[in-house]
Short mmCIF file of C-alpha atoms in Angstrom, two decimals:
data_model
loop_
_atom_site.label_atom_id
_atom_site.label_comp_id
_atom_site.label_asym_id
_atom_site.label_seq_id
_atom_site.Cartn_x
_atom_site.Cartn_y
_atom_site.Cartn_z
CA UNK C 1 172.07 124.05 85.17
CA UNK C 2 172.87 121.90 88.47
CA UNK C 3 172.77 123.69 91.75
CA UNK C 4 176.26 123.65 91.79
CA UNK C 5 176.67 125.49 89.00
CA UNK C 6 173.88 128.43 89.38
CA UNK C 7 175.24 131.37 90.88
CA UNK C 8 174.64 132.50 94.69
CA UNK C 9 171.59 135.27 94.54
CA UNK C 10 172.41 137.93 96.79
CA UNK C 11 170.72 140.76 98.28
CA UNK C 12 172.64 143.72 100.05
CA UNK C 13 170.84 145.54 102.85
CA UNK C 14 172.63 148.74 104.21
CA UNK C 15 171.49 152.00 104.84
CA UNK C 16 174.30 153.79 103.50
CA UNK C 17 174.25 154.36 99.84
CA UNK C 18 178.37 154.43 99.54
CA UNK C 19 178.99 151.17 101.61
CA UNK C 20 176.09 149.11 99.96
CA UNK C 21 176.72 150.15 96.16
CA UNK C 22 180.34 149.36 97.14
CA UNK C 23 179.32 145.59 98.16
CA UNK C 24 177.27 145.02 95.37
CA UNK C 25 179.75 146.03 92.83
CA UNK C 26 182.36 144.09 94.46
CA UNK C 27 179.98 141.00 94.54
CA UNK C 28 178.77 141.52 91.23
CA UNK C 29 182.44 141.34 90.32
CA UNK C 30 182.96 138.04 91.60
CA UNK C 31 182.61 134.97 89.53
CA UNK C 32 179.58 132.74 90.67
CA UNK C 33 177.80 135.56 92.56
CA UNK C 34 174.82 137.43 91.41
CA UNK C 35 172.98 140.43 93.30
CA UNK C 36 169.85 140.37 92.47
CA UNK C 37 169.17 143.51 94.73
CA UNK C 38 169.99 146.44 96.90
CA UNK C 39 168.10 147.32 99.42
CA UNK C 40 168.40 150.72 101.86
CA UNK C 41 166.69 150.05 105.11
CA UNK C 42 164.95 146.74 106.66
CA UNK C 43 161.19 147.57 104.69
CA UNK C 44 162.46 147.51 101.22
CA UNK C 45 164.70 144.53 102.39
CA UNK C 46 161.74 142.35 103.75
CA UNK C 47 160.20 143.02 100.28
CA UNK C 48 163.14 142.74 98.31
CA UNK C 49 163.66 139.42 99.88
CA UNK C 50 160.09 137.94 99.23
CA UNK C 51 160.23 138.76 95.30
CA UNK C 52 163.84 138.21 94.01
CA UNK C 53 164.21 135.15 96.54
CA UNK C 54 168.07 135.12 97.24
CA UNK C 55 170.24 132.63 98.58
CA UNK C 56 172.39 135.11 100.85
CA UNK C 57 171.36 138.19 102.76
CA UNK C 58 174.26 140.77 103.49
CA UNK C 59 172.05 142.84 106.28
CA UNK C 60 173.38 145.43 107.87
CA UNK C 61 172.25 145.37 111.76
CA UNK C 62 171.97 149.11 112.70
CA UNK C 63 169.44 151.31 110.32
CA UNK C 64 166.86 153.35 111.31
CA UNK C 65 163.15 152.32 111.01
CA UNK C 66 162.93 148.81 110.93
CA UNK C 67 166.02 147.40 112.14
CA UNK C 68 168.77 143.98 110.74
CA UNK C 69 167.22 142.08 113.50
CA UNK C 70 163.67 142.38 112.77
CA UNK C 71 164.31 142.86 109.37
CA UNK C 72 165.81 139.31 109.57
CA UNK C 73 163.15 137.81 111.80
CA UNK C 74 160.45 138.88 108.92
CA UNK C 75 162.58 137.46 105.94
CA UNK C 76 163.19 134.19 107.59
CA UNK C 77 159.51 133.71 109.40
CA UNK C 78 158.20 134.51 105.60
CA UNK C 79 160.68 132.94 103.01
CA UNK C 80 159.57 130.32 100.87
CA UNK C 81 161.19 127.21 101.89
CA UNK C 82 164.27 127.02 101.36
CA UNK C 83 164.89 130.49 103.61
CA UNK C 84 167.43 132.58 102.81
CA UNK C 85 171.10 132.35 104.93
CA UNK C 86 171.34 135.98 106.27
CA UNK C 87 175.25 137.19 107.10
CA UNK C 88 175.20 140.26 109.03
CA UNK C 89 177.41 143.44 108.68
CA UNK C 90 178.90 144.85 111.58
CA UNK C 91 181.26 147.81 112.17
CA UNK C 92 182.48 145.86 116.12
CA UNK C 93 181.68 141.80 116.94
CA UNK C 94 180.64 141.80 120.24
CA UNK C 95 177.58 143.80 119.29
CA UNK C 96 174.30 143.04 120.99
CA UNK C 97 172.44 144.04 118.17
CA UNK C 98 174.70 140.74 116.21
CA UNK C 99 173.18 138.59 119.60
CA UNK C 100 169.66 139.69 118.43
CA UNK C 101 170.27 139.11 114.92
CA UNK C 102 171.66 135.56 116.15
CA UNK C 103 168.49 134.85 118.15
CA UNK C 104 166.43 135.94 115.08
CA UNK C 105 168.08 133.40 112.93
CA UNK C 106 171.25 135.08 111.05
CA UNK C 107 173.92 132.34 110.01
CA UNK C 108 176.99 134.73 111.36
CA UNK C 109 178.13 137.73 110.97
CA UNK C 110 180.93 139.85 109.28
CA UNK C 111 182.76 142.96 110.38
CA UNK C 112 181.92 145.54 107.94
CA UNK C 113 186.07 146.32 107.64
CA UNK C 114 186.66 142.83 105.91
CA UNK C 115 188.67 142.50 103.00
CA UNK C 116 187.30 141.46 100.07
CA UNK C 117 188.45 137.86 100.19
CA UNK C 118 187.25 137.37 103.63
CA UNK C 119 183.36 138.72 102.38
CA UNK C 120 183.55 136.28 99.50
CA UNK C 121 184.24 133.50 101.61
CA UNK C 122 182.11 133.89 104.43
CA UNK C 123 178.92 134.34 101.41
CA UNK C 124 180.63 131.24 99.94
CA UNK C 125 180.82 129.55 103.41
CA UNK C 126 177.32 130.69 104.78
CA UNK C 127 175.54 129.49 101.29
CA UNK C 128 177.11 126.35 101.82
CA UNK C 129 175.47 125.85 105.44
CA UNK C 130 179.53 126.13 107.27
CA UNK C 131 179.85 127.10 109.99
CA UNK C 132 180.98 131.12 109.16
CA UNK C 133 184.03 131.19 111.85
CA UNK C 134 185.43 129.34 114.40
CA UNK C 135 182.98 128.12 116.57
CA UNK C 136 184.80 130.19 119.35
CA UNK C 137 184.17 133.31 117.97
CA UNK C 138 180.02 132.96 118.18
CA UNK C 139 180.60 131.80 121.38
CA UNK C 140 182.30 134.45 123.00
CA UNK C 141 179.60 136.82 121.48
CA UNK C 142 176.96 134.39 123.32
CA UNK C 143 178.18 134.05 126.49
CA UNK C 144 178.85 137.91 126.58
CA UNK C 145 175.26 138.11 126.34
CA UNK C 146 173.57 135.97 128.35
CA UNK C 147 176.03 136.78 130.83
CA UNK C 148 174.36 140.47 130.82
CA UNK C 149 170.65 139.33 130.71
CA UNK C 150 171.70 136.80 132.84
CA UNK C 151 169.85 134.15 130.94
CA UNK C 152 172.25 131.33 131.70
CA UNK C 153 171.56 128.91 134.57
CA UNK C 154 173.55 126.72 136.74
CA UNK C 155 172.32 123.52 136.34
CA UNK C 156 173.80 119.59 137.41
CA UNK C 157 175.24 117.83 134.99
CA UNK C 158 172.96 115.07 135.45
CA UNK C 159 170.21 116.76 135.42
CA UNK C 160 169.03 115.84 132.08
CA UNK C 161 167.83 118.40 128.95
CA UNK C 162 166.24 121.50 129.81
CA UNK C 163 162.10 121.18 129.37
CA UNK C 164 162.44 122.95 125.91
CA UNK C 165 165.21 120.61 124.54
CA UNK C 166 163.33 117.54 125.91
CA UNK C 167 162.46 116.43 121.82
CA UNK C 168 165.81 115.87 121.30
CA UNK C 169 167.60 112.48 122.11
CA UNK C 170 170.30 111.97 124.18
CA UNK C 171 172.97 112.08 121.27
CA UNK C 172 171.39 115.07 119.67
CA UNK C 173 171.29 116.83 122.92
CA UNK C 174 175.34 115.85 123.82
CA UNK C 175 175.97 116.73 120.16
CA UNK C 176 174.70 120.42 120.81
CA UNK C 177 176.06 121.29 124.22
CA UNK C 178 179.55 120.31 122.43
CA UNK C 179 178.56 122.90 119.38
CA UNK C 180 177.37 125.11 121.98
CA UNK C 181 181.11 125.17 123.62
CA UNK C 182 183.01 125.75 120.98
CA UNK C 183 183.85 122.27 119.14
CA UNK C 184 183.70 122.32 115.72
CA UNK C 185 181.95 119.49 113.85
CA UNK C 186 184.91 117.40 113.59
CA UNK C 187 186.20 117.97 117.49
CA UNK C 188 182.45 116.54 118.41
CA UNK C 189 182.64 113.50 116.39
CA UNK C 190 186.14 112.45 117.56
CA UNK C 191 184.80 113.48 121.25
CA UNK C 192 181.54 111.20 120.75
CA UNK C 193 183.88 108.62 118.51
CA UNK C 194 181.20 108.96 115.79
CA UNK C 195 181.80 110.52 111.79
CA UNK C 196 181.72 114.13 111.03
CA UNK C 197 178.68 113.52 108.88
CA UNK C 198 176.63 112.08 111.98
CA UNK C 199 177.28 114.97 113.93
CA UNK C 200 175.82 117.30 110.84
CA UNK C 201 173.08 114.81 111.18
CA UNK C 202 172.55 115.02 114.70
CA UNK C 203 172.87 119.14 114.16
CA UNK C 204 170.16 119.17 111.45
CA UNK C 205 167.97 117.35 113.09
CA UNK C 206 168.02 119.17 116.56
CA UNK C 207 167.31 122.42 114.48
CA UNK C 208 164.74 121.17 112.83
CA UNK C 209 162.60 119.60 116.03
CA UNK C 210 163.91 123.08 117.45
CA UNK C 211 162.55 125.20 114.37
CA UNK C 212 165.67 126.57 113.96
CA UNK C 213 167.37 128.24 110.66
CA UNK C 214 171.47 128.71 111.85
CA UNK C 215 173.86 126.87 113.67
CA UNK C 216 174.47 130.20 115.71
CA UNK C 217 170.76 130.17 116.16
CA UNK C 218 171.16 126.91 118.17
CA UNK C 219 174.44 127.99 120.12
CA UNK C 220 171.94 131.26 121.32
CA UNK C 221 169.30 128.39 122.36
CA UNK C 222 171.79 126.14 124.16
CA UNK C 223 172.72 129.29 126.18
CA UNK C 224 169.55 130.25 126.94
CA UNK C 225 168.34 126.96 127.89
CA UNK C 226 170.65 126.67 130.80
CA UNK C 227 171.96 123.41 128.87
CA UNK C 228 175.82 125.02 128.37
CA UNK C 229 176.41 127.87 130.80
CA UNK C 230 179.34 130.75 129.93
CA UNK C 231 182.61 129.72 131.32
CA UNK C 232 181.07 125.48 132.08
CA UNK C 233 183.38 123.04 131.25
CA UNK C 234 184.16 122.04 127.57
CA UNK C 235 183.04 126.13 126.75
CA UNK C 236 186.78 127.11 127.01
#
């Protein structure tokens, strides 16, 4: 069986017995999809995680003991390469507990009152490394937040990359402030006048001198950086 063909392995994370047996049976449901477990809180998840090795992790944020976030942050710092994507479940988007789960590493996130269509895709879409929603929508959630910890900084435009960024070359680095403001892959390459495909390039790349595991994970760091700032130019 090709990779193409083998079905996405999914574990469901949520505290509440009704909401997570509901996912899994609509997931098992679905053609190409496989759970290969249920987990209730962010200990059994972490475990779960490391022994049936899935592809997707639906992880709800809030639960009591260990939380989504750290949850997250353990399942990703300990996964066998290749990590797991993790899609959290939210009940409201601009949630700071989705920011931490961001910064941790999560691929996107998912309001917990999506249709079923809209779950299947965004499992379909985060498996496939996409980009979960317009890049807006990760943005806004961003800038919200460093806004309030006041993370981002003013700086000149020709200033160069911030000290932490200074691995990446100049193309990687334009390549990510334009991610970082809200282009989508193919707005950056017809900004830069290069292919779609170089910019996914570019984007792997930067995430991997970055140690990075999401796209959103790399929005957070552009933030936080000081390389894009919320409401800079090209952010709109």
């Amino acid at each position: 069986m090709t990779d193409a063909e083998r079905p996405i392995r999914l574990l469901v994370v949520d505290d509440q017995f009704l909401v997570r047996s509901g996912l899994a049976t609509l997931l098992r449901a679905a053609p190409g999809m496989e759970v290969v477990g249920e987990a209730a809180d962010g200990t059994e998840a972490v475990a779960l995680a490391a022994r049936t090795r899935p592809d997707v992790v639906l992880m709800d944020i809030r639960m009591p003991g260990m939380t989504g976030i750290q949850a997250t942050e353990r399942i990703l710092t300990e996964a066998v390469d290749p990590a797991p994507r993790v899609l959290v479940l939210t009940t409201f988007d601009l949630d700071e507990y989705v920011y931490g789960a961001l910064r941790a590493g999560a691929s996107g996130f998912l309001l917990k009152d999506a249709g079923p269509e809209r779950l299947l895709a965004a499992v379909t879409a985060v498996h496939g490394g996409d980009a979960l929603f317009a890049p807006a929508v990760t943005r806004r959630l961003v800038e919200a937040f460093t806004r309030m910890t006041d993370t981002g900084r003013t700086r000149p435009a020709d200033d160069g990359p911030p000290p932490a960024l200074t691995t990446l070359t100049g193309r990687e680095t334009e390549v990510l402030k334009l991610v970082a403001g809200g282009l989508s892959n193919a707005e950056a390459a017809d900004s830069l006048f290069i292919s779609e495909a170089t910019v996914k390039t570019h984007l792997n790349r930067t995430m991997t001198k970055l140690g990075l595991t999401s796209r959103a994970q790399a929005v957070v760091v552009a933030y936080e950086t000081g390389l894009v700032t919320p409401g800079s130019a090209g952010a709109g």
